[in-house]
Short mmCIF file of C-alpha atoms in Angstrom, two decimals:
data_model
loop_
_atom_site.label_atom_id
_atom_site.label_comp_id
_atom_site.label_asym_id
_atom_site.label_seq_id
_atom_site.Cartn_x
_atom_site.Cartn_y
_atom_site.Cartn_z
CA LEU A 1 -14.80 44.73 65.70
CA VAL A 2 -12.35 45.85 68.37
CA LYS A 3 -12.00 49.61 68.62
CA LYS A 4 -8.57 51.10 68.71
CA PRO A 5 -8.02 53.02 71.97
CA LYS A 6 -7.94 56.80 71.71
CA GLU A 7 -4.69 58.68 72.14
CA PRO A 8 -4.52 60.34 75.54
CA PRO A 9 -5.09 64.08 75.32
CA SER A 10 -1.83 65.93 74.85
CA ARG A 11 -0.78 68.81 77.07
CA ASN A 12 0.05 72.08 75.42
CA ARG A 13 1.25 73.95 78.50
CA ARG A 14 4.08 76.36 77.81
CA LEU A 15 5.76 78.79 80.12
CA GLU A 16 4.22 82.23 80.26
CA PRO A 17 6.80 84.97 79.53
CA HIS A 18 7.42 85.71 83.22
CA GLU A 19 7.39 82.12 84.52
CA GLU A 20 10.95 81.14 83.58
CA ALA A 21 12.31 84.09 85.57
CA LEU A 22 9.98 83.22 88.46
CA LEU A 23 11.23 79.64 88.55
CA LEU A 24 14.91 80.55 88.32
CA ASP A 25 14.56 83.33 90.88
CA GLY A 26 12.70 80.92 93.16
CA CYS A 27 15.64 78.51 92.88
CA SER A 28 17.92 81.21 94.26
CA LYS A 29 15.76 81.33 97.39
CA SER A 30 16.05 77.60 97.94
CA SER A 31 18.74 75.58 99.70
CA VAL A 32 18.36 72.94 96.99
CA THR A 33 21.29 73.71 94.69
CA TYR A 34 20.44 71.27 91.89
CA LEU A 35 17.08 72.82 90.95
CA LYS A 36 18.33 75.76 88.88
CA PRO A 37 20.84 73.81 86.75
CA ILE A 38 18.36 71.00 86.07
CA ILE A 39 15.63 73.44 85.01
CA THR A 40 18.15 75.30 82.82
CA LEU A 41 19.25 72.05 81.16
CA ALA A 42 15.66 71.02 80.55
CA LEU A 43 14.95 74.31 78.77
CA GLU A 44 18.21 74.23 76.79
CA THR A 45 18.19 70.57 75.75
CA ALA A 46 14.59 69.27 75.94
CA MET A 47 15.90 66.38 78.02
CA ARG A 48 13.56 64.36 80.20
CA ARG A 49 13.95 64.41 83.98
CA GLY A 50 15.32 60.86 84.04
CA GLU A 51 17.83 61.65 81.31
CA ILE A 52 19.12 64.69 83.21
CA LEU A 53 19.39 62.80 86.48
CA ALA A 54 21.31 60.01 84.71
CA ILE A 55 23.99 62.29 83.20
CA LYS A 56 27.48 61.02 83.98
CA TRP A 57 30.59 63.18 83.85
CA GLU A 58 32.10 60.83 81.27
CA ASP A 59 29.22 61.54 78.86
CA ILE A 60 30.03 65.25 78.56
CA TYR A 61 32.30 66.06 75.60
CA GLU A 62 33.37 69.62 76.29
CA SER A 63 35.52 70.05 73.18
CA LEU A 64 32.68 68.85 70.92
CA ARG A 65 30.01 70.67 72.95
CA THR A 66 27.92 67.50 73.05
CA LEU A 67 26.35 65.21 75.60
CA ARG A 68 25.87 61.48 75.09
CA ILE A 69 22.66 60.05 76.50
CA PRO A 70 23.23 56.29 76.54
CA VAL A 71 19.84 55.33 78.03
CA THR A 72 16.67 56.97 76.73
CA LYS A 73 12.96 56.28 77.00
CA ASN A 74 12.81 54.85 73.48
CA GLY A 75 15.90 52.70 73.99
CA HIS A 76 18.01 54.47 71.38
CA PRO A 77 21.05 56.35 72.69
CA ARG A 78 21.64 59.81 71.29
CA VAL A 79 24.20 62.58 71.25
CA ILE A 80 22.85 66.09 71.61
CA PRO A 81 24.53 69.41 70.88
CA LEU A 82 24.92 71.71 73.87
CA SER A 83 24.24 75.42 73.75
CA GLY A 84 26.74 77.66 75.49
CA ARG A 85 24.30 78.03 78.39
CA ALA A 86 23.83 74.25 78.70
CA LEU A 87 27.57 73.56 78.60
CA THR A 88 28.29 76.29 81.15
CA THR A 89 25.55 74.90 83.39
CA LEU A 90 26.96 71.37 83.26
CA LEU A 91 30.57 72.40 83.75
CA GLY A 92 29.58 74.81 86.53
CA THR A 93 28.12 72.00 88.60
CA PRO A 94 30.46 71.11 91.48
CA ARG A 95 32.00 67.71 90.98
CA GLY A 96 31.19 65.35 93.82
CA ASN A 97 32.33 61.79 94.46
CA SER A 98 29.67 60.30 92.22
CA GLU A 99 29.97 59.44 88.55
CA HIS A 100 26.65 61.28 88.10
CA VAL A 101 26.51 65.04 87.66
CA TYR A 102 23.38 65.37 89.80
CA GLU A 103 23.25 63.18 92.89
CA VAL A 104 19.52 63.27 93.51
CA SER A 105 16.79 60.66 93.34
CA PRO A 106 13.81 61.17 91.02
CA ASN A 107 11.48 61.40 94.02
CA ALA A 108 13.63 63.97 95.84
CA PHE A 109 13.72 66.06 92.67
CA ARG A 110 9.94 65.79 92.22
CA LEU A 111 9.36 66.97 95.79
CA ALA A 112 11.78 69.90 95.35
CA TRP A 113 10.07 70.81 92.04
CA ASP A 114 6.64 70.76 93.71
CA ARG A 115 7.86 72.97 96.57
CA LEU A 116 9.40 75.42 94.10
CA ARG A 117 6.21 75.70 92.04
CA LYS A 118 4.17 76.27 95.18
CA ARG A 119 6.65 78.85 96.52
CA VAL A 120 6.61 80.92 93.31
CA GLY A 121 2.86 80.49 92.73
CA ILE A 122 2.90 78.65 89.40
CA LYS A 123 0.00 76.28 88.96
CA ASP A 124 -0.47 73.36 86.56
CA LEU A 125 3.15 73.15 85.39
CA HIS A 126 4.68 69.71 85.16
CA PHE A 127 8.44 69.36 84.83
CA HIS A 128 7.82 67.51 81.55
CA ASP A 129 6.17 70.68 80.21
CA LEU A 130 9.68 72.15 80.03
CA ARG A 131 10.41 69.57 77.32
CA HIS A 132 7.44 70.90 75.34
CA GLU A 133 8.71 74.44 75.93
CA ALA A 134 12.24 73.65 74.74
CA ILE A 135 11.07 71.84 71.60
CA SER A 136 8.71 74.70 70.73
CA ARG A 137 11.54 77.20 71.24
CA PHE A 138 13.82 75.21 68.92
CA PHE A 139 11.28 75.52 66.12
CA GLU A 140 10.71 79.21 66.88
CA MET A 141 14.49 79.69 66.55
CA GLY A 142 14.24 78.29 63.02
CA LEU A 143 15.64 74.79 63.54
CA SER A 144 14.43 72.16 61.08
CA ILE A 145 12.47 69.01 61.91
CA PRO A 146 15.59 66.78 61.59
CA GLU A 147 17.60 69.14 63.82
CA VAL A 148 14.95 69.23 66.54
CA ALA A 149 14.44 65.46 66.27
CA LEU A 150 18.20 64.97 66.74
CA ILE A 151 18.11 67.01 69.95
CA SER A 152 14.85 65.64 71.35
CA GLY A 153 15.33 62.03 70.28
CA HIS A 154 11.96 61.78 68.53
CA ARG A 155 12.00 59.21 65.75
CA ASP A 156 8.44 59.87 64.59
CA PRO A 157 7.56 63.36 63.26
CA ARG A 158 3.97 62.89 64.46
CA MET A 159 5.13 62.50 68.05
CA LEU A 160 7.45 65.47 67.65
CA SER A 161 4.50 67.55 66.50
CA ARG A 162 2.65 66.66 69.73
CA TYR A 163 5.42 68.47 71.59
CA THR A 164 5.36 71.55 69.38
CA HIS A 165 3.19 74.48 70.45
CA LEU A 166 4.30 77.52 68.49
CA ARG A 167 3.42 81.08 69.40
CA ALA A 168 2.50 83.21 66.41
CA GLU A 169 4.32 86.24 67.83
CA LYS A 170 7.59 84.27 67.85
CA ILE A 171 7.39 83.38 64.15
CA HIS A 172 8.64 86.02 61.77
CA PRO A 173 8.44 85.07 58.07
#
């Protein structure tokens, strides 16, 4: 007679049409140089914050236009295709002395993200919402469930559907 716990309510927050430009423009007014490329990668790849911060130079395969993510939340490594914008963003990042592309701690990034949101006046936007945005955009572009699952790393279509929040005006039959 034990009741199964309820699923936590899912967020369905997507960027409003002007918010991406607000965020990226706000990055230009910041001394924190890693914000803009990390936000761009999140929107282009649907990667989680931890996955982006863990990217190593050796995991970028420029000739194949792919990125290997050896450690993921679900424990299964994956290789994701990179759009031209994502590849340009990665390769445009100055190479430091570290094996990691972005030399920033999760907490330092979170603080910079919070300051950016406050500076540009965007409320109730979590960095993880950019993953929802990217996945929804992939479907709106016409990618199939297996293609989006390959990029996002979702192994269960039900979980993938929790990240999908389509806009009717973006779907053209």
